PDB file of C-alpha atoms in Angstrom:
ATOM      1  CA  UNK A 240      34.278  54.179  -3.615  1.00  0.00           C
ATOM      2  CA  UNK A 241      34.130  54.202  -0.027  1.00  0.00           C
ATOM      3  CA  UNK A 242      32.093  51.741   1.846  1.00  0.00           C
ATOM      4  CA  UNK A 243      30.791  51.047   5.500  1.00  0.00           C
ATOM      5  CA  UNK A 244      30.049  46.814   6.539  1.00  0.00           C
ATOM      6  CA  UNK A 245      27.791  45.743   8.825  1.00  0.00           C
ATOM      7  CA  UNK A 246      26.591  42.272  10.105  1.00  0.00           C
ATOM      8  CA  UNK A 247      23.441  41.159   8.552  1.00  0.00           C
ATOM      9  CA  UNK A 248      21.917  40.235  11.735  1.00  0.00           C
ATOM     10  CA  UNK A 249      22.543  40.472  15.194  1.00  0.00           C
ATOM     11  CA  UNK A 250      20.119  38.660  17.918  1.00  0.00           C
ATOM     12  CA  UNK A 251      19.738  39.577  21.511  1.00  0.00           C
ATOM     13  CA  UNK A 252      17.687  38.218  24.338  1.00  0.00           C
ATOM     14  CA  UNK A 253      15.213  40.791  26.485  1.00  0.00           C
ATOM     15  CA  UNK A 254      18.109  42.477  28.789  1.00  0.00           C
ATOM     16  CA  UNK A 255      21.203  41.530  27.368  1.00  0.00           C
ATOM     17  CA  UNK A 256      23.393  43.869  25.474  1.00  0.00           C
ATOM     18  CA  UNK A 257      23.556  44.085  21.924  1.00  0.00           C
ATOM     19  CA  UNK A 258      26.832  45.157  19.642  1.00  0.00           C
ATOM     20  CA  UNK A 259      26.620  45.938  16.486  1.00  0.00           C
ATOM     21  CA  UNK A 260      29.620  46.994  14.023  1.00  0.00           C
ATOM     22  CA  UNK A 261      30.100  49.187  10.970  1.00  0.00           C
ATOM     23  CA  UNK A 262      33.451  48.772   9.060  1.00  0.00           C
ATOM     24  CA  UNK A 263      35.254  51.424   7.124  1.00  0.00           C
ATOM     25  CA  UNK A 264      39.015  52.294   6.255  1.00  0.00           C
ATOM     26  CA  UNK A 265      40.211  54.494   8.850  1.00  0.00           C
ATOM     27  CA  UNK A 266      36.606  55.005   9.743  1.00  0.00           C
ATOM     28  CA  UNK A 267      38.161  56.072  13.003  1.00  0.00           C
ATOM     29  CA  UNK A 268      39.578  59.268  11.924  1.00  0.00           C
ATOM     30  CA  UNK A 269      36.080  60.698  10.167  1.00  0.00           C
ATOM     31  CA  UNK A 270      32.287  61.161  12.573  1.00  0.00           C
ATOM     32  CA  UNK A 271      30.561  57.965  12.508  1.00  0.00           C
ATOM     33  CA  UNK A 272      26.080  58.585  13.369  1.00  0.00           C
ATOM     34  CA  UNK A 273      23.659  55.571  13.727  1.00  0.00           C
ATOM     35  CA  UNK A 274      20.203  55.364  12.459  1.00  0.00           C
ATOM     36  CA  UNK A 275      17.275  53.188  13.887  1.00  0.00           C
ATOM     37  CA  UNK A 276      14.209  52.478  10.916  1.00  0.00           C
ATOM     38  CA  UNK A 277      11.547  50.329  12.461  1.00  0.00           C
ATOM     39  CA  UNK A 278       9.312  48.894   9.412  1.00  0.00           C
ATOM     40  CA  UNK A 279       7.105  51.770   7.735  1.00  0.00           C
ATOM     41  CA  UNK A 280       8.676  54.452   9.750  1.00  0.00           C
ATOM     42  CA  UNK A 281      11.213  57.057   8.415  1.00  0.00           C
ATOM     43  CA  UNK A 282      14.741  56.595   9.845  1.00  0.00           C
ATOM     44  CA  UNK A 283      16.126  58.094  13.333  1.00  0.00           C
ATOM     45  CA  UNK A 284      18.916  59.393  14.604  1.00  0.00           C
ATOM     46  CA  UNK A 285      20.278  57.829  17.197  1.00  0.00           C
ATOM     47  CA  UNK A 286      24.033  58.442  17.690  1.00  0.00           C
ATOM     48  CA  UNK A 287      25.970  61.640  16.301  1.00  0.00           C
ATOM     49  CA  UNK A 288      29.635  62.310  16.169  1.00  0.00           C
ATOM     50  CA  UNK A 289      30.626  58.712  17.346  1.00  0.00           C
ATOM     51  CA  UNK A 290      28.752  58.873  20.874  1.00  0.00           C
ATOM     52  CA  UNK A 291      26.541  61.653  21.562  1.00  0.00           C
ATOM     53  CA  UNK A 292      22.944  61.120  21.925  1.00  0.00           C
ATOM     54  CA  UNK A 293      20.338  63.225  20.960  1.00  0.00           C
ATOM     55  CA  UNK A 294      18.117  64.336  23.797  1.00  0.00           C
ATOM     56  CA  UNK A 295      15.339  62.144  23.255  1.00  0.00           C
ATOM     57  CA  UNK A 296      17.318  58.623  23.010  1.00  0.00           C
ATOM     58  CA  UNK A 297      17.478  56.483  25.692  1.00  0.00           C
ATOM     59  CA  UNK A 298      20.505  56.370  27.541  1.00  0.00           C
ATOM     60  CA  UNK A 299      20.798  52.666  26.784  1.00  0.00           C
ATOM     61  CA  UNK A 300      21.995  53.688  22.954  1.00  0.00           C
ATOM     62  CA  UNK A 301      26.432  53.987  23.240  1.00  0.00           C
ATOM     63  CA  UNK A 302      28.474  54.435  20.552  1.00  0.00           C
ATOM     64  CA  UNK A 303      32.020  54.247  19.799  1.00  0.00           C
ATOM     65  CA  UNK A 304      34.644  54.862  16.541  1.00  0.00           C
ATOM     66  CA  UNK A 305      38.502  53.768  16.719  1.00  0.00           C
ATOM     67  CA  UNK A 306      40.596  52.528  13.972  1.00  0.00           C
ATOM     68  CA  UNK A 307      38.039  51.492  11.009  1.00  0.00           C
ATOM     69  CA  UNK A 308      35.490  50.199  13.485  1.00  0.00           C
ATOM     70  CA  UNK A 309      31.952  51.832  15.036  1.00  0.00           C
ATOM     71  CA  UNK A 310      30.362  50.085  17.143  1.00  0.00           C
ATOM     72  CA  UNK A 311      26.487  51.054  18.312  1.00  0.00           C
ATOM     73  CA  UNK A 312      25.753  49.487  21.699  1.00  0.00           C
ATOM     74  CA  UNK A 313      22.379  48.892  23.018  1.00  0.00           C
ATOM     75  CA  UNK A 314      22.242  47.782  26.916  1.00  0.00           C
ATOM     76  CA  UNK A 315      18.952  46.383  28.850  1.00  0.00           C
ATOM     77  CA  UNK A 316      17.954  46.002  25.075  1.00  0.00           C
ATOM     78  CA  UNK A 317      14.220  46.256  25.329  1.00  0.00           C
ATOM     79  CA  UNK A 318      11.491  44.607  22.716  1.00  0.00           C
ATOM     80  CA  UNK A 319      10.953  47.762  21.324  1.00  0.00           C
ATOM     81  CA  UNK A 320      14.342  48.565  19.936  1.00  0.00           C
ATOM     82  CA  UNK A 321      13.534  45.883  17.819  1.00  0.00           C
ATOM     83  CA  UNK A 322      14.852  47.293  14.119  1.00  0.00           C
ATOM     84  CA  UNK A 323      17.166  48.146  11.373  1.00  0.00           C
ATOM     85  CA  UNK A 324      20.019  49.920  12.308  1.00  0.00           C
ATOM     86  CA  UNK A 325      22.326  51.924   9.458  1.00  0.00           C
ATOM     87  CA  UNK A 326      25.610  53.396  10.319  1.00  0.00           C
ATOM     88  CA  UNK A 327      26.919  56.715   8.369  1.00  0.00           C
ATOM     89  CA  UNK A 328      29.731  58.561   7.642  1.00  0.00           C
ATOM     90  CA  UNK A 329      30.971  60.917   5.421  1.00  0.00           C
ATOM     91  CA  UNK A 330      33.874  60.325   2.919  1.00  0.00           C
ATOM     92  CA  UNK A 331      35.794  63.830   2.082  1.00  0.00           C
ATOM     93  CA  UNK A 332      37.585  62.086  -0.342  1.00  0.00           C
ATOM     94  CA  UNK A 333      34.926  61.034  -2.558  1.00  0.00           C
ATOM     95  CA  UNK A 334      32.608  64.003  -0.959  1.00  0.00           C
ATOM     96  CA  UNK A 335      29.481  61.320  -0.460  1.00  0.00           C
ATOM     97  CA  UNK A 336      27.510  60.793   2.504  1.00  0.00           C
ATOM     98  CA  UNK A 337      28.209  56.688   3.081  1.00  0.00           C
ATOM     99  CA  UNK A 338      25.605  54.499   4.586  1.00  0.00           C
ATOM    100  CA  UNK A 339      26.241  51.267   5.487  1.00  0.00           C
ATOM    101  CA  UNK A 340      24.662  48.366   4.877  1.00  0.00           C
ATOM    102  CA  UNK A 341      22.045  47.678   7.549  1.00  0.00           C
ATOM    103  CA  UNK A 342      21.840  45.292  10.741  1.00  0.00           C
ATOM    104  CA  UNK A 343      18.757  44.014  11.600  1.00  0.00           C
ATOM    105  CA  UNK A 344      18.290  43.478  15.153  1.00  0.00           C
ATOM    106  CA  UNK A 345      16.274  41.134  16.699  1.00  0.00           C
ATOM    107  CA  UNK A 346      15.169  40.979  20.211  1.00  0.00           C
ATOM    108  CA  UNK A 347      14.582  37.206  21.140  1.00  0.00           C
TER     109      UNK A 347
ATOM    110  CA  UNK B   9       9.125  72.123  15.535  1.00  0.00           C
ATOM    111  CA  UNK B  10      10.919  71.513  12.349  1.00  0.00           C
ATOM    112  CA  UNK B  11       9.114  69.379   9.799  1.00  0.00           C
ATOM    113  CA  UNK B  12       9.700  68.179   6.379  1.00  0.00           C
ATOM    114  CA  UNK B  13       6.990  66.898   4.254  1.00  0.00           C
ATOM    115  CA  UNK B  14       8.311  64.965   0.466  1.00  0.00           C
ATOM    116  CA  UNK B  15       5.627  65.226  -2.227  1.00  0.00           C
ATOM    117  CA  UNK B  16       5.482  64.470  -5.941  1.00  0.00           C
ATOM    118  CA  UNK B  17       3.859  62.177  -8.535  1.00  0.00           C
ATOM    119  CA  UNK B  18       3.546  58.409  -7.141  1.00  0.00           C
ATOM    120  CA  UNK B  19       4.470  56.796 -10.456  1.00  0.00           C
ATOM    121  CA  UNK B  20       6.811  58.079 -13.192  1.00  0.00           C
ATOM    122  CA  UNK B  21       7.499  56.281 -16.606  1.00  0.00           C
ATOM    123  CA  UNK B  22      11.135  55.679 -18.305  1.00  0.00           C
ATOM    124  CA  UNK B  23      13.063  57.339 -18.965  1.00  0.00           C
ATOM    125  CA  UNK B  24      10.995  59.951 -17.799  1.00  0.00           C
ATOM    126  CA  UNK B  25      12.601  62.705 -14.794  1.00  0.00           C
ATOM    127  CA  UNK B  26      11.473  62.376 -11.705  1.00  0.00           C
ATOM    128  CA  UNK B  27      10.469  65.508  -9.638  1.00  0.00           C
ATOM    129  CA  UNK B  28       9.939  65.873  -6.032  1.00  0.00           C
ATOM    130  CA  UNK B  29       9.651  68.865  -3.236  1.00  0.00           C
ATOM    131  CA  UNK B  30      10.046  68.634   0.268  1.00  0.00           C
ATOM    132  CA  UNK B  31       8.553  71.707   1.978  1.00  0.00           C
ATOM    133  CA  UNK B  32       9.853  72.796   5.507  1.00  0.00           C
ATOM    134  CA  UNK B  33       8.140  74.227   8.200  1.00  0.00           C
ATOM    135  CA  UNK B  34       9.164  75.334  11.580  1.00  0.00           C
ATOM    136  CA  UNK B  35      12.064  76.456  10.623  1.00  0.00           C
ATOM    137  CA  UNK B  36      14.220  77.917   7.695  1.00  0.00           C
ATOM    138  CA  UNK B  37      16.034  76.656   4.352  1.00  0.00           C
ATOM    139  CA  UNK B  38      18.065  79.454   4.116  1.00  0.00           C
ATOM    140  CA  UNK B  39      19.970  78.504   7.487  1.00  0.00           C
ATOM    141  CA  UNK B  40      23.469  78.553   6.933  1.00  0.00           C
ATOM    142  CA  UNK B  41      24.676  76.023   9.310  1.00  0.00           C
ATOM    143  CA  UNK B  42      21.939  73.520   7.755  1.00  0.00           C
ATOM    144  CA  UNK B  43      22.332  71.249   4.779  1.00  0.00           C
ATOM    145  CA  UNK B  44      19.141  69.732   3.091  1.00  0.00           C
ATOM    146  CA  UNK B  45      19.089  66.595   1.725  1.00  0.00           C
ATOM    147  CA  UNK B  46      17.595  63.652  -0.535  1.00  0.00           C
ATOM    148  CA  UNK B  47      18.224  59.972   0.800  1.00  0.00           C
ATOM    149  CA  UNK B  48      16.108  56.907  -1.069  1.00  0.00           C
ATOM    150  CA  UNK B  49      15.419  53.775   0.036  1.00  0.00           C
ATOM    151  CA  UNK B  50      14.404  50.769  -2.687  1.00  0.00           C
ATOM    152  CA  UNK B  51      11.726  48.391  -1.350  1.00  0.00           C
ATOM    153  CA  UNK B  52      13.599  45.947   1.181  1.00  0.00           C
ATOM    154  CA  UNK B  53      16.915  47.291   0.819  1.00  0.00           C
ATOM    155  CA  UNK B  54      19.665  49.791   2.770  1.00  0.00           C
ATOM    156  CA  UNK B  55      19.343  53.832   2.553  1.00  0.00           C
ATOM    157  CA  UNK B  56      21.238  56.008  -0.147  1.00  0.00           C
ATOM    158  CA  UNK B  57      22.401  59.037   0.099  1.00  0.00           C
ATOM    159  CA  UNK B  58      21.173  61.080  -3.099  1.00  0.00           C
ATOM    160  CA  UNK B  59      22.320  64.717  -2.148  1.00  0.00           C
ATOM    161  CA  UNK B  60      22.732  67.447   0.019  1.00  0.00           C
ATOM    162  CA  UNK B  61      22.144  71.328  -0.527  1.00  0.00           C
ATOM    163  CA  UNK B  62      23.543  74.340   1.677  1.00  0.00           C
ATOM    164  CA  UNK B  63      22.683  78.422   0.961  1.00  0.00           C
ATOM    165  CA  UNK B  64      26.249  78.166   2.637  1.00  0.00           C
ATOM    166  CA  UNK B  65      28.466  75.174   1.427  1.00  0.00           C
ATOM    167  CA  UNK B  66      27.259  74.496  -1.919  1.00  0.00           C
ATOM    168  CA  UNK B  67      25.410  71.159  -3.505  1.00  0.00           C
ATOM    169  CA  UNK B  68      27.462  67.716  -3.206  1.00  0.00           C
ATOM    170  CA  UNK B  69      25.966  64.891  -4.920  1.00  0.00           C
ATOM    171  CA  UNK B  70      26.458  60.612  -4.575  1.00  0.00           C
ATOM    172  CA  UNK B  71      29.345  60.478  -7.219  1.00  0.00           C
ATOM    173  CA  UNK B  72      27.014  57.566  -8.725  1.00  0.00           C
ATOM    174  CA  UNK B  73      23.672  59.591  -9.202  1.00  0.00           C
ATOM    175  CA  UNK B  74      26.038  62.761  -9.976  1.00  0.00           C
ATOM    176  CA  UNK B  75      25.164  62.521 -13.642  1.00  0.00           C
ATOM    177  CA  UNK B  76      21.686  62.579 -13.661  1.00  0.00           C
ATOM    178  CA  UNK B  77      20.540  64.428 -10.259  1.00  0.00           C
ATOM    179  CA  UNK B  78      20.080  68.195  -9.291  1.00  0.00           C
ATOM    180  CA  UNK B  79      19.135  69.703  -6.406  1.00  0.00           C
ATOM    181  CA  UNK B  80      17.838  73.106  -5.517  1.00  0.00           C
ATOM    182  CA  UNK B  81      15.903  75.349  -3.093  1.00  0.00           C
ATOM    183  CA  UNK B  82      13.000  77.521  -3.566  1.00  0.00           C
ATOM    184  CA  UNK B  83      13.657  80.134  -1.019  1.00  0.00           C
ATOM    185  CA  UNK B  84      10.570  82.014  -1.147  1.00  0.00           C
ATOM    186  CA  UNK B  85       8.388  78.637  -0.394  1.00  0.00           C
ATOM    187  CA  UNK B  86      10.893  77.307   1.878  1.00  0.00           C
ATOM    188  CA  UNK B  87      10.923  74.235  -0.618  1.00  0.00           C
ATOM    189  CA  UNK B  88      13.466  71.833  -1.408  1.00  0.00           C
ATOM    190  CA  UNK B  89      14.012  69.898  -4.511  1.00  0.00           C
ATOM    191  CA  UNK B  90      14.776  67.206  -6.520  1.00  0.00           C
ATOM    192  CA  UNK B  91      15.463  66.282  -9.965  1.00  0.00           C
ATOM    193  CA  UNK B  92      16.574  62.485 -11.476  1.00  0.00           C
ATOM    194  CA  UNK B  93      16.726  62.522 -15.044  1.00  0.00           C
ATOM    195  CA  UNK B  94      16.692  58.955 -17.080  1.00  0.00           C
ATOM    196  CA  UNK B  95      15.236  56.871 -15.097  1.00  0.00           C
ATOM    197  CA  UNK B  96      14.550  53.054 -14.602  1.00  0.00           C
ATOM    198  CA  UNK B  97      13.038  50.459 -12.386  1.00  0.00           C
ATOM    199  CA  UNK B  98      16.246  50.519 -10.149  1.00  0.00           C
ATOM    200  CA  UNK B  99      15.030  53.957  -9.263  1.00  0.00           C
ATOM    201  CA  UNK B 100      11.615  52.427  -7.519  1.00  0.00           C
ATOM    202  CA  UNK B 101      12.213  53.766  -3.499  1.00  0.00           C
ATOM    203  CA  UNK B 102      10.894  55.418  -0.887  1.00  0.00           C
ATOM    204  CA  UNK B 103      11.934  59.089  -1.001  1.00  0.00           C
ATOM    205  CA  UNK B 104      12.879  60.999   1.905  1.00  0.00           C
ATOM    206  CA  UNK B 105      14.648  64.769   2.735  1.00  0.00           C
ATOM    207  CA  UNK B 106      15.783  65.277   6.193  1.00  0.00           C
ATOM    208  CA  UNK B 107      18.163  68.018   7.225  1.00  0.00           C
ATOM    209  CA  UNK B 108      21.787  67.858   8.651  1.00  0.00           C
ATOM    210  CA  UNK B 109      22.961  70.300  10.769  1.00  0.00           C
ATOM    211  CA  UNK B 110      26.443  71.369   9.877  1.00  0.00           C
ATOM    212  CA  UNK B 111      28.200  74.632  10.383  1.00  0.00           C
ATOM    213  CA  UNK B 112      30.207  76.729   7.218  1.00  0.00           C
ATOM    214  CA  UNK B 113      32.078  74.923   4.660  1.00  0.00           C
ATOM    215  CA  UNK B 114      31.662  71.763   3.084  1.00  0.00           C
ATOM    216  CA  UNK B 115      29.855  68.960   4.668  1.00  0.00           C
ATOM    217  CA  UNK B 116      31.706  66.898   7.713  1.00  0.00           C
ATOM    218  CA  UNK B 117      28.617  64.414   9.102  1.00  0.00           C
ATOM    219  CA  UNK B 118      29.458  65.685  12.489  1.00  0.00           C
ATOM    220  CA  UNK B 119      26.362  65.891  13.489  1.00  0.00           C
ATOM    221  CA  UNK B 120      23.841  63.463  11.042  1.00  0.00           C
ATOM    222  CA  UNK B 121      20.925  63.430   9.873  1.00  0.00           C
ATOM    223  CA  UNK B 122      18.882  64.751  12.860  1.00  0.00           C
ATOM    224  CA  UNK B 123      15.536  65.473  11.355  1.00  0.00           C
ATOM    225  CA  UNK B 124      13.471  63.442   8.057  1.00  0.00           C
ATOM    226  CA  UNK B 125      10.471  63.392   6.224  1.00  0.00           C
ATOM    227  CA  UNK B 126       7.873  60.501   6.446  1.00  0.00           C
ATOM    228  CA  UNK B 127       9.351  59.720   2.876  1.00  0.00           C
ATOM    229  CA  UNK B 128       7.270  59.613  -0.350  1.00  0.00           C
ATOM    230  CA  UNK B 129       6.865  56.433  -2.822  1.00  0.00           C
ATOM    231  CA  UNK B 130       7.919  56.595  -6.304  1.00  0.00           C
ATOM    232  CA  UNK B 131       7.336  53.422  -9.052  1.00  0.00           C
ATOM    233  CA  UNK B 132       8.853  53.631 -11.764  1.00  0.00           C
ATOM    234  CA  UNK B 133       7.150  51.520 -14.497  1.00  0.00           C
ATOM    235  CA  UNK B 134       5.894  52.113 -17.847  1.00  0.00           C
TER     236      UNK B 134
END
């Protein structure tokens, strides 16, 4: 089955940039989307189709996808981007709609 | 504004089938660009993927629920839902359907999962 890795943790101080990283075979060559879940709250969309943004993010969220790592980027991270963060792709070989395995970020 | 709203019975016994609807509002299920689907979350662990519905593309289901899930649409009440037969304590999560935007054919995650439900509990315990 096909599976996406991500750091358990990642810390960042109040303005610094944070990097986190999902890991897939060639995840480069499918559409990698990032999610933001703050506790109690239902999941958000933050990248889509390796970079974009939806309208309402902040332009602070980046993403990237090359070779079998995403990476979500958060710069001037801020105390409320405090979270979990899942990366997602989907696997047309298996047909299932990975997640991967969560990064908690916290803002120091 | 699109909304989704999960609902169904808070507690379900083994190896009873668990049976939830997600009604949407502000918008339409039978959207053929759109795929509707089921993700769960167990208490303090990652998201899962359950399955995804399109009046266009067809149902595609995780390979490791396929067995014992079904999805379908109630086109008249603008209702999704889900079935999971057999199931256990492993199946305790928050449920939630959210909506992925996708064009004709067969799903591609271009575009993710843009809009979700607040999610609904489920225990299951006898």
């Amino acid at each position: 089955s096909y599976e996406l890795t991500q750091p358990p943790s990642v810390s960042v101080s109040p303005g610094q940039t944070a990097s986190i990283t999902c890991s897939g075979d060639k995840l480069g060559d499918k559409y990698a989307c990032w999610y933001q879940q703050k506790p109690g709250q239902s999941p958000v969309l933050v990248i889509y189709q390796d970079s974009k943004r939806p309208s309402e993010i902040p332009e602070r969220f980046s993403g990237s996808n090359s070779g079998s790592t995403a990476t979500l980027t958060i710069s001037g991270t801020q105390a409320m981007d405090e979270a979990d963060y899942y990366c997602q792709a989907w696997d047309s070989n298996t047909h299932n709609y990975v997640f991967g395995t969560g990064t908690k970020v916290t803002v120091l | 504004q699109l909304r989704l709203q999960e609902s169904g019975p808070g507690l379900v016994k083994p190896p009873e089938t668990l049976s939830l609807t997600c009604t949407v509002s502000g918008g339409s299920i039978r959207i053929t660009s759109d795929y509707w689907g089921w993700i769960r979350q167990p208490p303090g662990k990652g998201l899962e993927w359950i399955g995804s519905f399109s009046s266009s593309g067809g149902t595609y289901y995780n390979p490791s629920l396929k067995s014992r899930v079904i999805i379908s649409v109630d086109r008249a009440n603008n209702q999704l839902s889900l079935k999971l037969s057999s199931v256990t304590a492993a199946d305790t999560a928050v449920y939630y359907c959210a909506r992925h935007p996708n064009g004709s054919g067969p799903p591609q995650g271009i575009y993710g999962l843009d809009v979700w439900g607040q999610g609904t509990t489920v225990t299951v315990s006898s």
